[in-house]
């Protein structure tokens, strides 16, 4: 794009003369102002263009706008040190990793493209009725979970899962999902297979999902759990955050306590919290199950 060419050309008298200005001649401050309008992946690609773009791609003024408004609080809680020790691009990079906290039961990260805060709560970070009785529940290892294990329900009369988390979410609207699958997946001769031996009882009554926030927001919905063999995100509800310097406490639940029948064969991976606009991503990929409000 001009930067790879020689900065001079030979004129008619055989004398060297300056060529037309190229991208490499742009001041770093000018380049930083331009790439500041791009999303992070595009900025990183342009950094390979030439020295001016590479230098500008590290400018704090470029990455300040990409970070959440309360990134100082996030860095202290997630990374455990003062953000002044790193440049803004380094902070963004570290926050984009799946950072573990709360005893390894929770992970939080920034979406690389949008900078939106995402969170996942493992099955071990939830309160599951009967989880200590191996006749009903088991924690089994799997590479299909970002936590390396899931909770597997063989059979129960009473399904009750509760969880809570307190976190300084940046201002915005967020959606909460349970990541569930009917049937137990495994690998056989290098291929994924799903054992539906214990799957039963889910088509009789819907599962009820609830969400509460510390500032009084509440939603209740229900959905029939179906389609064995695939992981789906079951939408619990949405919540809004308006203040950037305070924490939001969430409480959530999943229940099916109709004791007229047993149900089993359910895999519970995690609860995830995404910016609400991510619902379209999940829907486009076919991973979304929308519960009906009650």
Coordinates of C-alpha atoms in Angstrom, one line a residue:
X1 CA 0.0 0.0 0.0
X2 CA 2.8 2.4 -0.7
X3 CA 4.9 1.8 2.4
X4 CA 6.8 -1.1 0.8
X5 CA 8.0 1.0 -2.2
X6 CA 11.2 3.1 -2.3
X7 CA 10.8 6.6 -0.9
X8 CA 12.6 8.0 -4.0
X9 CA 12.5 7.8 -7.8
X10 CA 14.9 8.8 -10.6
X11 CA 13.9 11.9 -12.6
X12 CA 14.8 12.8 -16.2
X13 CA 18.2 14.3 -15.2
X14 CA 19.2 11.2 -13.3
X15 CA 18.7 12.9 -10.0
X16 CA 16.8 11.3 -7.1
X17 CA 13.7 13.2 -6.0
X18 CA 11.1 12.5 -3.3
X19 CA 8.2 10.3 -4.3
X20 CA 4.6 11.0 -3.5
X21 CA 3.7 10.7 0.2
X22 CA 2.9 7.1 1.3
X23 CA 1.1 5.6 4.3
X24 CA 4.5 5.3 6.0
X25 CA 4.8 9.1 6.1
X26 CA 1.7 9.6 8.2
X27 CA 2.4 10.9 11.7
X28 CA 1.8 8.3 14.4
X29 CA -0.8 10.5 16.1
X30 CA -2.7 10.8 12.8
X31 CA -2.7 7.0 12.3
X32 CA -3.9 6.5 15.9
X33 CA -6.8 8.8 15.3
X34 CA -7.8 6.8 12.3
X35 CA -7.5 3.3 13.7
X36 CA -9.3 4.3 16.9
X37 CA -12.6 3.9 14.9
X38 CA -11.8 0.3 14.1
X39 CA -12.5 -2.8 16.2
X40 CA -9.6 -4.5 18.0
X41 CA -9.1 -7.4 15.5
X42 CA -8.8 -4.9 12.6
X43 CA -6.4 -2.7 14.6
X44 CA -4.1 -5.7 15.2
X45 CA -4.2 -6.6 11.4
X46 CA -3.3 -3.1 10.4
X47 CA -0.3 -3.1 12.9
X48 CA 1.4 -5.4 10.4
X49 CA 1.2 -2.8 7.6
X50 CA 4.3 -0.7 8.6
X51 CA 6.1 1.0 11.4
X52 CA 3.7 3.9 11.8
X53 CA 0.7 1.6 12.1
X54 CA 2.5 -0.8 14.4
X55 CA 3.5 2.1 16.7
X56 CA 0.0 3.6 16.6
X57 CA -1.6 0.2 17.4
X58 CA 0.0 0.4 20.9
X59 CA -1.1 3.9 21.7
X60 CA -3.1 4.2 25.0
X61 CA -5.5 6.6 23.4
X62 CA -6.5 3.9 20.9
X63 CA -7.3 1.2 23.5
X64 CA -8.8 3.5 26.2
X65 CA -12.0 3.6 24.2
X66 CA -12.0 -0.2 23.7
X67 CA -11.8 -1.0 27.4
X68 CA -15.0 -1.1 29.6
X69 CA -15.5 2.2 31.5
X70 CA -14.8 0.5 34.9
X71 CA -11.7 -1.4 33.7
X72 CA -9.7 -0.2 36.7
X73 CA -12.1 -2.2 38.9
X74 CA -12.1 -5.2 36.7
X75 CA -8.3 -5.4 36.6
X76 CA -8.2 -5.2 40.4
X77 CA -10.8 -7.9 40.8
X78 CA -9.7 -10.3 38.0
X79 CA -6.0 -9.7 37.6
X80 CA -5.2 -8.5 41.1
X81 CA -2.9 -5.6 40.5
X82 CA -3.0 -1.9 39.7
X83 CA -3.8 -1.2 36.0
X84 CA -1.2 1.6 35.9
X85 CA 1.5 -1.0 35.7
X86 CA 0.5 -2.0 32.1
X87 CA -0.3 -0.2 28.9
X88 CA -3.9 -0.1 27.7
X89 CA -3.4 -2.7 24.9
X90 CA -1.8 -5.1 27.4
X91 CA -4.7 -4.6 29.8
X92 CA -7.2 -5.3 26.9
X93 CA -5.2 -8.5 25.9
X94 CA -5.1 -9.9 29.5
X95 CA -8.8 -9.2 30.1
X96 CA -9.7 -11.0 26.8
X97 CA -8.3 -14.2 28.3
X98 CA -10.6 -16.5 30.2
X99 CA -9.5 -15.4 33.7
X100 CA -10.5 -17.7 36.6
X101 CA -11.6 -16.5 40.0
X102 CA -13.7 -17.5 43.0
X103 CA -11.8 -20.8 43.6
X104 CA -11.8 -21.7 39.9
X105 CA -15.6 -21.9 39.7
X106 CA -16.0 -18.8 37.6
X107 CA -14.4 -17.4 34.5
X108 CA -14.7 -13.9 33.0
X109 CA -13.3 -12.4 29.8
X110 CA -13.8 -9.6 27.3
X111 CA -15.2 -10.4 23.9
X112 CA -12.2 -9.7 21.5
X113 CA -14.3 -7.8 18.9
X114 CA -16.6 -5.7 21.1
X115 CA -15.0 -5.5 24.5
X116 CA -18.2 -6.8 26.1
X117 CA -17.8 -8.6 29.5
X118 CA -18.7 -12.3 29.5
X119 CA -18.9 -14.7 32.4
X120 CA -19.3 -18.4 32.9
X121 CA -20.2 -20.1 36.2
X122 CA -19.3 -23.8 36.4
X123 CA -21.6 -26.6 37.6
X124 CA -19.3 -26.8 40.7
X125 CA -20.0 -23.1 41.4
X126 CA -23.8 -23.8 41.6
X127 CA -25.9 -25.4 44.4
X128 CA -27.4 -28.6 43.0
X129 CA -29.9 -30.5 45.2
X130 CA -28.6 -34.1 45.6
X131 CA -25.2 -33.5 44.0
X132 CA -23.5 -35.5 46.8
X133 CA -25.5 -38.6 46.1
X134 CA -23.9 -40.6 43.2
X135 CA -27.2 -42.4 42.6
X136 CA -28.5 -39.2 41.1
X137 CA -25.7 -36.8 40.1
X138 CA -22.0 -37.2 39.1
X139 CA -19.3 -34.8 38.0
X140 CA -17.7 -36.2 34.9
X141 CA -14.7 -35.0 32.9
X142 CA -15.2 -33.7 29.4
X143 CA -13.4 -31.5 26.9
X144 CA -16.7 -29.9 25.9
X145 CA -16.7 -27.6 28.9
X146 CA -14.3 -24.7 29.5
X147 CA -14.1 -26.0 33.1
X148 CA -13.1 -29.5 32.1
X149 CA -16.1 -31.2 33.8
X150 CA -19.9 -31.1 33.9
X151 CA -22.6 -32.3 36.3
X152 CA -24.5 -35.3 34.9
X153 CA -28.0 -36.3 36.2
X154 CA -28.9 -39.9 35.9
X155 CA -32.3 -39.7 37.5
X156 CA -34.2 -37.6 40.0
X157 CA -37.7 -36.7 41.1
X158 CA -36.7 -33.2 42.3
X159 CA -34.5 -31.0 40.1
X160 CA -33.3 -27.8 41.7
X161 CA -30.2 -25.8 40.8
X162 CA -29.4 -22.4 42.3
X163 CA -26.5 -20.0 41.9
X164 CA -25.4 -16.5 42.7
X165 CA -22.6 -14.1 41.8
X166 CA -21.6 -10.6 42.6
X167 CA -19.6 -8.8 40.0
X168 CA -18.9 -5.2 38.8
X169 CA -20.5 -5.5 35.4
X170 CA -20.0 -2.4 33.2
X171 CA -23.2 -0.5 32.2
X172 CA -25.3 -2.3 29.7
X173 CA -27.9 -5.0 29.1
X174 CA -27.0 -8.6 29.8
X175 CA -28.6 -12.0 29.2
X176 CA -28.3 -15.1 31.4
X177 CA -28.4 -18.7 30.1
X178 CA -28.1 -22.2 31.4
X179 CA -25.9 -24.4 29.1
X180 CA -27.5 -27.8 29.0
X181 CA -27.5 -31.0 27.0
X182 CA -29.7 -34.1 27.0
X183 CA -27.6 -37.3 26.7
X184 CA -24.0 -38.0 27.6
X185 CA -21.4 -37.4 24.9
X186 CA -18.2 -39.3 24.4
X187 CA -15.7 -40.2 21.7
X188 CA -15.7 -43.5 19.8
X189 CA -13.1 -44.1 17.1
X190 CA -12.5 -40.4 17.0
X191 CA -16.1 -39.5 16.4
X192 CA -18.5 -37.8 18.9
X193 CA -21.4 -40.0 20.0
X194 CA -24.2 -39.3 22.5
X195 CA -25.6 -41.9 24.8
X196 CA -29.3 -41.1 25.5
X197 CA -29.9 -44.2 27.7
X198 CA -31.0 -42.2 30.7
X199 CA -32.9 -39.4 28.9
X200 CA -36.5 -39.4 30.0
X201 CA -39.2 -37.2 31.6
X202 CA -38.3 -33.8 30.1
X203 CA -41.2 -33.7 27.6
X204 CA -43.9 -34.0 30.3
X205 CA -43.4 -30.6 32.1
X206 CA -41.3 -27.6 31.3
X207 CA -38.3 -26.5 33.3
X208 CA -38.7 -23.2 35.2
X209 CA -35.9 -20.5 35.1
X210 CA -35.7 -17.5 37.4
X211 CA -33.4 -14.5 37.7
X212 CA -33.1 -11.8 40.5
X213 CA -30.8 -8.8 40.8
X214 CA -29.8 -6.9 43.9
X215 CA -31.6 -3.8 42.6
X216 CA -35.0 -5.5 42.3
X217 CA -35.0 -6.8 38.7
X218 CA -36.7 -10.2 38.3
X219 CA -37.7 -12.5 35.4
X220 CA -39.3 -15.9 35.3
X221 CA -39.6 -18.1 32.2
X222 CA -40.1 -21.8 31.3
X223 CA -39.0 -24.1 28.5
X224 CA -39.2 -27.8 27.6
X225 CA -35.7 -29.3 27.5
X226 CA -35.3 -31.2 24.3
X227 CA -33.2 -32.2 21.3
X228 CA -30.8 -34.8 22.8
X229 CA -27.1 -34.8 21.7
X230 CA -26.5 -31.0 21.4
X231 CA -25.5 -28.3 23.8
X232 CA -28.1 -25.4 24.0
X233 CA -28.2 -22.1 25.8
X234 CA -31.5 -21.8 27.6
X235 CA -32.4 -18.2 28.1
X236 CA -33.2 -17.4 31.7
X237 CA -33.8 -13.6 31.4
X238 CA -32.1 -10.2 31.0
X239 CA -30.9 -7.5 33.4
X240 CA -29.7 -3.9 33.1
X241 CA -26.7 -2.3 34.7
X242 CA -26.6 1.5 34.9
X243 CA -23.8 2.3 37.3
X244 CA -20.2 1.6 36.5
X245 CA -18.6 1.8 39.9
X246 CA -20.8 -0.7 41.8
X247 CA -21.3 -4.4 41.8
X248 CA -24.5 -6.2 40.7
X249 CA -25.5 -9.3 42.7
X250 CA -27.3 -12.0 40.7
X251 CA -29.4 -14.9 41.9
X252 CA -30.7 -17.5 39.5
X253 CA -32.4 -20.9 39.5
X254 CA -33.5 -23.8 37.4
X255 CA -36.2 -26.1 38.8
X256 CA -38.5 -29.0 37.8
X257 CA -40.0 -30.1 41.0
X258 CA -43.1 -31.9 39.8
X259 CA -42.7 -35.2 41.7
X260 CA -45.3 -37.1 39.6
X261 CA -42.5 -38.4 37.3
X262 CA -38.8 -38.9 37.3
X263 CA -36.4 -37.2 34.8
X264 CA -32.8 -38.0 33.9
X265 CA -30.0 -37.9 31.3
X266 CA -29.3 -34.2 31.7
X267 CA -25.8 -32.6 31.4
X268 CA -25.4 -29.3 33.2
X269 CA -22.3 -27.5 32.1
X270 CA -22.6 -23.9 33.3
X271 CA -24.5 -20.6 33.6
X272 CA -23.2 -18.0 31.2
X273 CA -23.8 -14.2 31.2
X274 CA -23.3 -12.4 27.9
X275 CA -24.1 -8.9 26.6
X276 CA -27.7 -9.2 25.3
X277 CA -26.8 -8.6 21.7
X278 CA -24.9 -11.9 21.7
X279 CA -28.3 -13.6 21.6
X280 CA -28.3 -13.1 17.8
X281 CA -25.0 -14.9 17.6
X282 CA -26.3 -17.9 19.5
X283 CA -29.5 -17.9 17.4
X284 CA -27.6 -17.7 14.2
X285 CA -25.4 -20.7 15.2
X286 CA -28.5 -22.7 16.3
X287 CA -27.5 -22.8 20.0
X288 CA -30.3 -20.8 21.5
X289 CA -33.4 -22.0 23.2
X290 CA -35.8 -19.1 24.1
X291 CA -37.9 -19.8 27.2
X292 CA -41.4 -18.4 27.4
X293 CA -41.9 -15.6 30.1
X294 CA -44.3 -16.5 32.9

